[in-house]
Coordinates of C-alpha atoms in Angstrom, one line a residue:
M1 CA 89.1 114.3 112.1
T2 CA 89.2 116.3 115.3
A3 CA 92.4 114.5 116.4
V4 CA 94.0 115.6 113.1
D5 CA 92.8 119.2 113.5
R6 CA 94.4 119.3 116.9
A7 CA 97.8 118.1 115.3
A8 CA 98.5 121.6 114.1
P9 CA 97.9 124.0 117.0
R10 CA 99.0 127.5 116.5
G11 CA 102.6 127.9 116.3
A12 CA 103.3 124.4 117.6
A13 CA 105.1 123.2 114.5
A14 CA 107.4 126.2 114.6
G15 CA 108.9 125.0 117.9
R16 CA 109.8 121.7 116.6
G17 CA 112.5 120.4 114.2
R18 CA 111.5 118.8 111.1
V19 CA 112.1 115.3 112.5
G20 CA 110.2 116.0 115.7
R21 CA 107.4 117.5 113.8
S22 CA 107.1 114.5 111.7
V23 CA 107.0 112.0 114.5
H24 CA 104.4 114.2 116.2
D25 CA 102.2 114.4 113.2
S26 CA 102.5 110.7 112.6
L27 CA 101.5 109.7 116.1
V28 CA 98.4 112.1 115.7
V29 CA 97.4 110.3 112.5
A30 CA 98.0 106.9 114.1
Q31 CA 95.8 108.0 116.8
R32 CA 93.0 109.0 114.7
N33 CA 93.1 105.6 112.9
L34 CA 93.2 103.8 116.2
I35 CA 90.1 105.5 117.5
R36 CA 88.5 104.7 114.2
M37 CA 89.4 101.2 114.7
I38 CA 87.8 100.9 118.1
R39 CA 84.6 102.6 116.8
I40 CA 84.4 99.9 114.2
P41 CA 85.2 96.8 116.0
E42 CA 83.9 94.4 113.4
V43 CA 87.0 95.1 111.3
V44 CA 89.2 93.7 113.9
V45 CA 86.8 90.8 114.5
F46 CA 86.6 89.9 110.9
G47 CA 90.3 90.1 110.6
L48 CA 90.7 87.5 113.1
V49 CA 88.1 85.0 111.5
Q50 CA 90.5 84.0 108.6
P51 CA 93.6 83.2 110.5
I52 CA 91.7 81.2 113.1
M53 CA 90.2 79.2 110.3
F54 CA 93.6 78.5 108.7
V55 CA 94.9 77.3 112.3
V56 CA 91.9 74.9 112.6
L57 CA 91.8 73.7 109.1
F58 CA 95.5 73.1 108.6
S59 CA 96.0 71.6 112.0
Y60 CA 93.3 69.1 111.8
V61 CA 92.7 68.6 108.2
F62 CA 96.4 68.4 107.0
G63 CA 98.0 67.7 110.4
G64 CA 98.4 63.9 109.7
S65 CA 99.0 64.1 106.1
I66 CA 102.1 66.2 105.8
A67 CA 105.5 65.1 106.9
V68 CA 107.9 67.3 108.5
G69 CA 111.3 65.9 109.6
G70 CA 110.4 62.5 108.3
S71 CA 107.2 62.2 110.6
T72 CA 103.7 62.6 110.0
E73 CA 102.9 63.2 113.8
P74 CA 100.1 65.9 114.0
S75 CA 101.6 67.5 116.9
L76 CA 104.8 68.1 115.0
Y77 CA 103.1 69.6 112.1
R78 CA 101.0 72.0 114.4
E79 CA 104.2 73.4 115.8
F80 CA 105.7 73.7 112.4
L81 CA 102.7 75.2 111.0
M82 CA 102.1 78.1 113.4
A83 CA 105.0 80.3 112.5
G84 CA 103.7 80.2 108.7
I85 CA 100.2 81.2 110.0
F86 CA 101.6 84.0 112.2
A87 CA 103.6 85.3 109.0
Q88 CA 100.6 84.9 106.7
T89 CA 98.5 86.9 109.2
V90 CA 100.8 90.0 109.3
T91 CA 101.3 89.9 105.5
F92 CA 97.6 89.6 104.7
A93 CA 97.1 93.0 106.9
T94 CA 98.6 94.6 103.7
A95 CA 95.2 94.6 101.9
G96 CA 93.6 96.3 104.8
A97 CA 96.0 99.1 104.8
G98 CA 95.7 99.6 101.1
A99 CA 91.9 99.7 101.3
G100 CA 91.9 102.1 104.3
I101 CA 94.1 104.6 102.4
A102 CA 92.2 104.2 99.3
D103 CA 89.1 104.8 101.2
D104 CA 90.5 108.1 102.6
M105 CA 91.5 109.2 99.2
H106 CA 88.0 108.3 97.7
K107 CA 86.2 110.3 100.6
G108 CA 88.5 113.3 100.2
L109 CA 90.3 112.9 103.6
I110 CA 93.7 113.0 101.9
D111 CA 93.0 116.4 100.5
R112 CA 91.9 117.6 103.9
F113 CA 95.2 116.3 105.5
R114 CA 97.1 118.0 102.7
S115 CA 95.6 121.5 103.6
L116 CA 97.0 121.2 107.1
P117 CA 100.4 122.2 108.1
M118 CA 101.8 118.7 108.7
A119 CA 104.7 116.7 107.4
R120 CA 103.9 115.1 104.2
G121 CA 104.8 111.5 105.1
A122 CA 102.9 111.5 108.3
V123 CA 99.7 110.4 106.9
L124 CA 101.1 107.2 105.6
T125 CA 103.3 106.5 108.6
G126 CA 100.5 107.2 111.1
R127 CA 98.3 104.8 109.1
T128 CA 101.0 101.9 109.1
L129 CA 101.6 102.5 112.7
A130 CA 97.9 102.0 113.5
D131 CA 97.9 99.0 111.2
L132 CA 100.9 97.5 113.3
V133 CA 99.0 98.0 116.5
Q134 CA 96.0 96.1 115.2
T135 CA 98.4 93.3 113.7
A136 CA 99.9 92.9 117.1
L137 CA 96.6 92.6 118.7
T138 CA 95.7 90.0 116.1
L139 CA 98.9 88.0 116.8
V140 CA 98.0 87.9 120.5
V141 CA 94.7 86.4 120.0
L142 CA 96.1 84.0 117.3
A143 CA 98.8 82.8 119.8
I144 CA 96.1 82.0 122.3
V145 CA 94.2 80.0 119.7
A146 CA 97.5 78.3 118.7
A147 CA 98.2 77.2 122.3
I148 CA 94.6 75.8 122.6
V149 CA 95.3 73.5 119.5
G150 CA 98.8 72.4 121.0
W151 CA 101.4 75.0 119.9
R152 CA 104.1 75.5 122.4
I153 CA 107.3 77.6 122.6
H154 CA 110.6 75.6 123.7
E155 CA 113.3 78.4 123.7
G156 CA 112.0 80.6 126.3
V157 CA 109.9 83.9 126.5
P158 CA 112.7 86.2 125.3
K159 CA 113.4 84.4 122.2
A160 CA 109.6 83.9 121.5
L161 CA 109.2 87.8 121.9
A162 CA 112.1 88.3 119.3
G163 CA 110.3 85.9 117.0
F164 CA 107.0 88.0 117.3
A165 CA 109.0 91.2 116.8
L166 CA 110.4 89.8 113.5
L167 CA 107.0 88.9 112.3
L168 CA 105.7 92.4 113.2
L169 CA 108.5 94.0 111.5
L170 CA 107.7 91.9 108.4
G171 CA 104.1 92.9 108.6
Y172 CA 105.0 96.7 109.0
A173 CA 107.2 96.4 105.9
F174 CA 104.4 95.0 103.8
S175 CA 102.1 97.5 105.0
W176 CA 104.1 100.1 103.1
I177 CA 103.3 98.0 99.9
G178 CA 99.7 98.1 100.9
A179 CA 100.0 101.9 101.1
L180 CA 101.5 102.2 97.7
I181 CA 98.7 100.1 96.4
G182 CA 96.1 102.0 98.1
L183 CA 97.4 105.3 96.6
S184 CA 97.6 103.7 93.0
V185 CA 94.1 102.6 92.6
R186 CA 90.6 104.3 92.6
T187 CA 88.5 102.3 94.9
P188 CA 88.9 100.5 98.4
E189 CA 87.5 97.3 96.5
A190 CA 90.4 97.5 94.0
A191 CA 92.9 98.1 96.8
T192 CA 91.7 95.0 98.7
S193 CA 91.9 92.8 95.5
G194 CA 95.4 94.2 94.5
G195 CA 96.6 93.8 98.1
L196 CA 95.8 90.1 98.1
I197 CA 96.3 88.8 94.6
W198 CA 100.2 88.8 94.9
L199 CA 100.1 87.6 98.5
F200 CA 98.8 84.1 97.8
P201 CA 101.6 83.0 95.7
L202 CA 104.1 84.7 98.0
T203 CA 103.0 82.8 100.9
F204 CA 102.3 79.5 99.3
I205 CA 105.6 79.4 97.4
S206 CA 107.5 79.3 100.7
N207 CA 108.3 77.2 103.7
A208 CA 105.1 78.4 105.6
F209 CA 102.9 75.3 105.2
V210 CA 105.3 72.6 103.7
P211 CA 108.9 72.0 103.9
A212 CA 110.5 73.7 100.9
D213 CA 112.7 70.7 100.0
N214 CA 109.5 68.8 98.6
M215 CA 109.1 71.4 95.9
P216 CA 110.3 71.2 92.3
T217 CA 113.9 73.0 91.8
V218 CA 112.7 76.2 90.6
L219 CA 109.9 76.7 93.2
R220 CA 112.4 75.5 95.9
V221 CA 114.9 78.2 95.0
I222 CA 112.3 80.9 95.0
A223 CA 110.8 79.5 98.3
E224 CA 114.4 79.7 100.0
W225 CA 115.0 83.3 98.8
N226 CA 111.5 84.5 99.7
P227 CA 111.5 87.1 102.3
F228 CA 108.5 85.6 103.8
S229 CA 110.3 82.3 104.1
A230 CA 113.2 83.9 105.8
T231 CA 111.0 85.3 108.6
V232 CA 109.0 82.0 109.0
Q233 CA 112.2 80.2 109.4
A234 CA 113.5 82.7 111.9
A235 CA 110.3 82.5 113.9
R236 CA 110.5 78.6 113.9
E237 CA 114.1 78.7 115.2
L238 CA 113.2 81.3 118.0
F239 CA 110.0 79.5 119.0
G240 CA 111.8 76.2 119.1
N241 CA 109.3 74.7 116.6
L242 CA 111.8 73.0 114.1
P243 CA 111.0 69.1 114.2
P244 CA 113.9 66.8 115.0
G245 CA 115.7 65.9 111.9
Y246 CA 114.3 68.7 110.0
P247 CA 116.7 69.5 107.2
V248 CA 117.7 73.1 107.0
P249 CA 118.3 74.3 103.1
A250 CA 121.7 75.3 102.4
A251 CA 120.5 78.6 100.9
W252 CA 122.1 81.6 102.9
P253 CA 118.6 83.0 104.0
M254 CA 117.7 79.6 105.4
Q255 CA 121.2 79.3 107.2
H256 CA 120.9 82.8 108.6
P257 CA 117.2 83.5 108.8
M258 CA 117.2 86.2 111.4
W259 CA 119.8 88.3 109.5
A260 CA 117.9 87.5 106.3
S261 CA 114.5 88.6 107.8
L262 CA 116.0 91.8 109.1
I263 CA 117.7 92.7 105.9
W264 CA 114.6 91.9 103.8
S265 CA 112.2 93.9 106.1
A266 CA 114.6 96.9 106.0
L267 CA 114.9 96.9 102.4
I268 CA 111.2 96.7 101.8
I269 CA 110.6 99.6 104.2
L270 CA 113.1 101.8 102.7
V271 CA 112.0 101.2 99.1
F272 CA 108.3 101.1 99.4
R273 CA 108.1 104.0 101.9
W274 CA 110.0 106.3 99.5
L275 CA 107.7 105.0 96.7
A276 CA 104.6 105.6 98.7
V277 CA 105.5 108.9 100.0
R278 CA 106.4 110.1 96.3
K279 CA 103.0 108.7 95.1
Y280 CA 101.2 110.4 97.8
R281 CA 102.8 113.7 96.9
S282 CA 102.0 113.4 93.2
A283 CA 98.4 112.0 93.7
T284 CA 97.2 114.7 96.0
R285 CA 98.4 117.6 94.0

Protein backbone atom coordinates (compact mmCIF):
# COMPACT_ATOMS: atom_id res chain seq x y z
CA MET A 1 0.00 0.00 0.00
CA THR A 2 2.91 2.35 0.59
CA ALA A 3 3.71 2.24 -3.12
CA VAL A 4 0.18 3.37 -3.90
CA ASP A 5 0.31 6.07 -1.27
CA ARG A 6 3.42 7.42 -3.00
CA ALA A 7 1.44 7.49 -6.25
CA ALA A 8 -0.23 10.73 -5.27
CA PRO A 9 2.43 13.17 -4.03
CA ARG A 10 1.28 16.68 -3.36
CA GLY A 11 0.60 18.51 -6.58
CA ALA A 12 2.17 15.80 -8.74
CA ALA A 13 -1.05 15.04 -10.57
CA ALA A 14 -1.54 18.68 -11.43
CA GLY A 15 1.63 18.76 -13.49
CA ARG A 16 0.62 15.86 -15.72
CA GLY A 17 -1.88 15.53 -18.48
CA ARG A 18 -4.73 13.09 -18.15
CA VAL A 19 -2.99 10.36 -20.18
CA GLY A 20 0.34 10.86 -18.44
CA ARG A 21 -1.28 10.65 -15.02
CA SER A 22 -3.16 7.50 -16.00
CA VAL A 23 0.05 5.83 -17.23
CA HIS A 24 1.93 6.85 -14.07
CA ASP A 25 -0.81 5.62 -11.75
CA SER A 26 -1.12 2.34 -13.65
CA LEU A 27 2.62 1.70 -13.35
CA VAL A 28 2.54 2.42 -9.61
CA VAL A 29 -0.30 -0.04 -9.09
CA ALA A 30 1.55 -2.59 -11.23
CA GLN A 31 4.62 -2.09 -9.03
CA ARG A 32 2.51 -2.68 -5.94
CA ASN A 33 1.23 -5.98 -7.35
CA LEU A 34 4.69 -7.10 -8.45
CA ILE A 35 6.08 -6.43 -4.96
CA ARG A 36 3.22 -8.46 -3.53
CA MET A 37 4.02 -11.25 -5.99
CA ILE A 38 7.67 -11.31 -4.90
CA ARG A 39 6.66 -11.52 -1.25
CA ILE A 40 4.34 -14.47 -1.97
CA PRO A 41 6.48 -16.60 -4.34
CA GLU A 42 4.35 -19.72 -3.85
CA VAL A 43 1.71 -18.13 -6.09
CA VAL A 44 4.20 -18.14 -8.97
CA VAL A 45 5.48 -21.61 -8.14
CA PHE A 46 2.02 -23.17 -8.01
CA GLY A 47 1.16 -21.38 -11.22
CA LEU A 48 3.99 -23.26 -12.93
CA VAL A 49 2.99 -26.72 -11.73
CA GLN A 50 -0.10 -27.18 -13.90
CA PRO A 51 1.44 -26.23 -17.29
CA ILE A 52 4.52 -28.35 -16.58
CA MET A 53 2.24 -31.30 -15.76
CA PHE A 54 0.37 -30.74 -19.03
CA VAL A 55 3.65 -30.72 -20.97
CA VAL A 56 4.83 -33.98 -19.46
CA LEU A 57 1.48 -35.78 -19.56
CA PHE A 58 0.50 -34.80 -23.09
CA SER A 59 4.02 -35.34 -24.44
CA TYR A 60 4.57 -38.81 -23.04
CA VAL A 61 1.05 -40.18 -22.48
CA PHE A 62 -0.56 -39.04 -25.74
CA GLY A 63 2.57 -38.39 -27.78
CA GLY A 64 2.47 -41.65 -29.71
CA SER A 65 -1.31 -41.92 -30.00
CA ILE A 66 -2.35 -38.69 -31.75
CA ALA A 67 -1.59 -38.30 -35.43
CA VAL A 68 -0.55 -34.92 -36.81
CA GLY A 69 0.21 -34.53 -40.48
CA GLY A 70 -0.56 -38.22 -40.97
CA SER A 71 2.16 -39.32 -38.56
CA THR A 72 2.07 -40.56 -34.96
CA GLU A 73 5.76 -39.79 -34.41
CA PRO A 74 5.98 -38.57 -30.76
CA SER A 75 8.54 -35.85 -31.56
CA LEU A 76 6.19 -34.30 -34.14
CA TYR A 77 3.33 -34.21 -31.68
CA ARG A 78 5.49 -32.64 -28.97
CA GLU A 79 6.37 -29.74 -31.25
CA PHE A 80 2.75 -29.47 -32.42
CA LEU A 81 1.58 -29.49 -28.79
CA MET A 82 3.75 -26.77 -27.31
CA ALA A 83 2.05 -23.75 -28.88
CA GLY A 84 -1.22 -25.04 -27.44
CA ILE A 85 0.28 -25.47 -23.98
CA PHE A 86 1.79 -21.98 -24.12
CA ALA A 87 -1.56 -20.49 -25.13
CA GLN A 88 -3.43 -22.43 -22.47
CA THR A 89 -0.98 -21.19 -19.83
CA VAL A 90 -1.39 -17.51 -20.71
CA THR A 91 -5.19 -17.75 -20.81
CA PHE A 92 -5.49 -19.71 -17.56
CA ALA A 93 -3.83 -16.73 -15.86
CA THR A 94 -7.28 -15.14 -16.25
CA ALA A 95 -8.44 -16.94 -13.11
CA GLY A 96 -5.58 -15.50 -11.08
CA ALA A 97 -6.32 -11.97 -12.29
CA GLY A 98 -9.97 -12.28 -11.34
CA ALA A 99 -9.20 -13.79 -7.95
CA GLY A 100 -6.69 -11.05 -7.15
CA ILE A 101 -9.13 -8.25 -7.93
CA ALA A 102 -11.93 -10.01 -6.04
CA ASP A 103 -9.60 -10.36 -3.05
CA ASP A 104 -8.75 -6.65 -3.14
CA MET A 105 -12.44 -5.80 -3.19
CA HIS A 106 -13.20 -8.23 -0.37
CA LYS A 107 -10.48 -6.67 1.82
CA GLY A 108 -11.58 -3.11 1.08
CA LEU A 109 -8.44 -2.15 -0.82
CA ILE A 110 -10.46 -1.00 -3.80
CA ASP A 111 -12.24 1.53 -1.56
CA ARG A 112 -8.83 2.76 -0.40
CA PHE A 113 -7.67 3.14 -3.98
CA ARG A 114 -10.81 5.08 -4.80
CA SER A 115 -10.11 7.58 -2.03
CA LEU A 116 -6.77 8.48 -3.64
CA PRO A 117 -6.42 11.12 -6.39
CA MET A 118 -5.64 8.58 -9.11
CA ALA A 119 -7.00 7.66 -12.52
CA ARG A 120 -10.05 5.42 -12.27
CA GLY A 121 -8.80 2.79 -14.72
CA ALA A 122 -5.31 2.65 -13.19
CA VAL A 123 -6.18 0.02 -10.59
CA LEU A 124 -7.29 -2.48 -13.22
CA THR A 125 -4.61 -1.56 -15.76
CA GLY A 126 -1.88 -1.90 -13.14
CA ARG A 127 -3.21 -5.28 -12.06
CA THR A 128 -3.34 -6.61 -15.62
CA LEU A 129 0.18 -5.34 -16.35
CA ALA A 130 1.52 -7.11 -13.26
CA ASP A 131 -0.21 -10.29 -14.36
CA LEU A 132 1.40 -9.88 -17.79
CA VAL A 133 4.85 -9.80 -16.19
CA GLN A 134 4.07 -12.95 -14.19
CA THR A 135 2.79 -14.67 -17.33
CA ALA A 136 5.97 -13.76 -19.21
CA LEU A 137 8.11 -15.29 -16.46
CA THR A 138 5.95 -18.42 -16.55
CA LEU A 139 6.42 -18.70 -20.32
CA VAL A 140 10.20 -18.49 -19.94
CA VAL A 141 10.24 -21.38 -17.48
CA LEU A 142 7.77 -23.36 -19.56
CA ALA A 143 9.85 -22.88 -22.71
CA ILE A 144 12.88 -24.30 -20.89
CA VAL A 145 10.88 -27.35 -19.81
CA ALA A 146 9.57 -27.74 -23.36
CA ALA A 147 13.11 -27.66 -24.74
CA ILE A 148 14.05 -30.43 -22.31
CA VAL A 149 11.27 -32.71 -23.62
CA GLY A 150 12.23 -32.08 -27.24
CA TRP A 151 10.53 -28.88 -28.43
CA ARG A 152 12.52 -26.77 -30.87
CA ILE A 153 12.04 -23.59 -32.91
CA HIS A 154 12.85 -23.79 -36.63
CA GLU A 155 12.17 -20.28 -37.95
CA GLY A 156 14.79 -18.28 -36.07
CA VAL A 157 14.75 -16.23 -32.87
CA PRO A 158 12.98 -13.09 -34.23
CA LYS A 159 9.96 -15.09 -35.39
CA ALA A 160 9.93 -17.09 -32.17
CA LEU A 161 9.87 -13.85 -30.17
CA ALA A 162 6.99 -12.64 -32.35
CA GLY A 163 5.15 -15.87 -31.51
CA PHE A 164 5.65 -15.33 -27.79
CA ALA A 165 4.52 -11.69 -28.19
CA LEU A 166 1.23 -12.86 -29.73
CA LEU A 167 0.77 -15.33 -26.87
CA LEU A 168 1.38 -12.62 -24.27
CA LEU A 169 -1.02 -10.27 -26.07
CA LEU A 170 -3.71 -12.95 -25.91
CA GLY A 171 -2.99 -13.48 -22.22
CA TYR A 172 -3.22 -9.74 -21.58
CA ALA A 173 -6.53 -9.58 -23.44
CA PHE A 174 -7.97 -12.44 -21.40
CA SER A 175 -6.78 -10.84 -18.15
CA TRP A 176 -9.36 -8.11 -18.80
CA ILE A 177 -12.04 -10.79 -18.88
CA GLY A 178 -10.68 -11.98 -15.55
CA ALA A 179 -10.82 -8.42 -14.21
CA LEU A 180 -14.49 -8.14 -15.14
CA ILE A 181 -15.23 -11.48 -13.48
CA GLY A 182 -13.35 -10.44 -10.34
CA LEU A 183 -15.41 -7.27 -10.08
CA SER A 184 -18.67 -9.16 -10.64
CA VAL A 185 -18.41 -11.77 -7.86
CA ARG A 186 -18.25 -11.55 -4.09
CA THR A 187 -15.34 -13.82 -3.16
CA PRO A 188 -11.92 -14.80 -4.60
CA GLU A 189 -13.06 -18.44 -4.66
CA ALA A 190 -15.99 -17.57 -6.91
CA ALA A 191 -13.66 -15.54 -9.15
CA THR A 192 -11.32 -18.52 -9.52
CA SER A 193 -14.17 -20.85 -10.44
CA GLY A 194 -15.76 -18.30 -12.74
CA GLY A 195 -12.44 -17.63 -14.40
CA LEU A 196 -11.80 -21.30 -15.23
CA ILE A 197 -15.17 -22.83 -16.02
CA TRP A 198 -15.48 -21.22 -19.46
CA LEU A 199 -11.79 -21.61 -20.31
CA PHE A 200 -11.89 -25.40 -20.50
CA PRO A 201 -14.33 -25.59 -23.45
CA LEU A 202 -12.56 -22.62 -25.09
CA THR A 203 -9.16 -24.31 -24.98
CA PHE A 204 -10.28 -27.86 -25.76
CA ILE A 205 -12.62 -26.94 -28.63
CA SER A 206 -9.64 -25.62 -30.52
CA ASN A 207 -6.58 -26.79 -32.41
CA ALA A 208 -4.41 -26.68 -29.28
CA PHE A 209 -4.11 -30.39 -28.57
CA VAL A 210 -5.51 -32.15 -31.65
CA PRO A 211 -5.98 -31.06 -35.29
CA ALA A 212 -9.38 -29.43 -35.75
CA ASP A 213 -10.07 -31.42 -38.94
CA ASN A 214 -10.71 -34.52 -36.78
CA MET A 215 -13.65 -32.86 -35.02
CA PRO A 216 -17.36 -33.06 -35.94
CA THR A 217 -18.41 -30.31 -38.36
CA VAL A 218 -19.97 -27.96 -35.81
CA LEU A 219 -17.07 -28.22 -33.38
CA ARG A 220 -14.57 -27.86 -36.23
CA VAL A 221 -16.11 -24.56 -37.33
CA ILE A 222 -16.12 -23.29 -33.74
CA ALA A 223 -12.49 -24.34 -33.33
CA GLU A 224 -11.42 -22.63 -36.56
CA TRP A 225 -12.99 -19.31 -35.54
CA ASN A 226 -11.92 -19.56 -31.92
CA PRO A 227 -9.55 -16.66 -31.01
CA PHE A 228 -7.53 -19.17 -29.01
CA SER A 229 -7.01 -21.30 -32.15
CA ALA A 230 -5.85 -18.31 -34.18
CA THR A 231 -3.07 -17.52 -31.71
CA VAL A 232 -2.05 -21.18 -31.45
CA GLN A 233 -1.88 -21.46 -35.25
CA ALA A 234 0.11 -18.23 -35.53
CA ALA A 235 2.57 -19.37 -32.85
CA ARG A 236 3.05 -22.73 -34.58
CA GLU A 237 3.85 -21.01 -37.87
CA LEU A 238 6.27 -18.58 -36.21
CA PHE A 239 7.97 -21.38 -34.24
CA GLY A 240 8.11 -23.61 -37.33
CA ASN A 241 6.17 -26.34 -35.53
CA LEU A 242 3.64 -27.27 -38.22
CA PRO A 243 4.30 -30.92 -39.16
CA PRO A 244 5.02 -31.78 -42.82
CA GLY A 245 1.77 -32.41 -44.67
CA TYR A 246 -0.35 -30.76 -41.98
CA PRO A 247 -3.57 -29.56 -43.68
CA VAL A 248 -4.29 -25.89 -42.98
CA PRO A 249 -8.08 -25.34 -42.78
CA ALA A 250 -9.68 -23.04 -45.34
CA ALA A 251 -11.26 -20.76 -42.71
CA TRP A 252 -9.90 -17.19 -42.85
CA PRO A 253 -8.46 -17.18 -39.29
CA MET A 254 -6.46 -20.32 -40.07
CA GLN A 255 -5.23 -18.95 -43.40
CA HIS A 256 -4.20 -15.64 -41.81
CA PRO A 257 -3.62 -16.58 -38.17
CA MET A 258 -1.31 -13.69 -37.24
CA TRP A 259 -3.78 -11.07 -38.39
CA ALA A 260 -6.65 -13.00 -36.81
CA SER A 261 -4.78 -13.24 -33.51
CA LEU A 262 -4.04 -9.50 -33.46
CA ILE A 263 -7.62 -8.58 -34.35
CA TRP A 264 -9.18 -10.93 -31.79
CA SER A 265 -6.85 -9.77 -29.00
CA ALA A 266 -7.41 -6.08 -29.79
CA LEU A 267 -11.20 -6.53 -29.82
CA ILE A 268 -11.18 -8.42 -26.51
CA ILE A 269 -9.04 -5.70 -24.88
CA LEU A 270 -11.23 -2.87 -26.16
CA VAL A 271 -14.53 -4.48 -25.19
CA PHE A 272 -13.61 -6.00 -21.83
CA ARG A 273 -11.46 -3.10 -20.66
CA TRP A 274 -14.42 -0.78 -21.22
CA LEU A 275 -16.77 -3.17 -19.43
CA ALA A 276 -14.34 -3.74 -16.53
CA VAL A 277 -13.66 -0.03 -15.94
CA ARG A 278 -17.39 0.68 -16.10
CA LYS A 279 -18.03 -2.11 -13.59
CA TYR A 280 -15.24 -0.80 -11.35
CA ARG A 281 -16.80 2.65 -11.23
CA SER A 282 -20.25 1.36 -10.37
CA ALA A 283 -19.06 -1.34 -7.96
CA THR A 284 -17.08 1.06 -5.77
CA ARG A 285 -19.59 3.88 -5.44
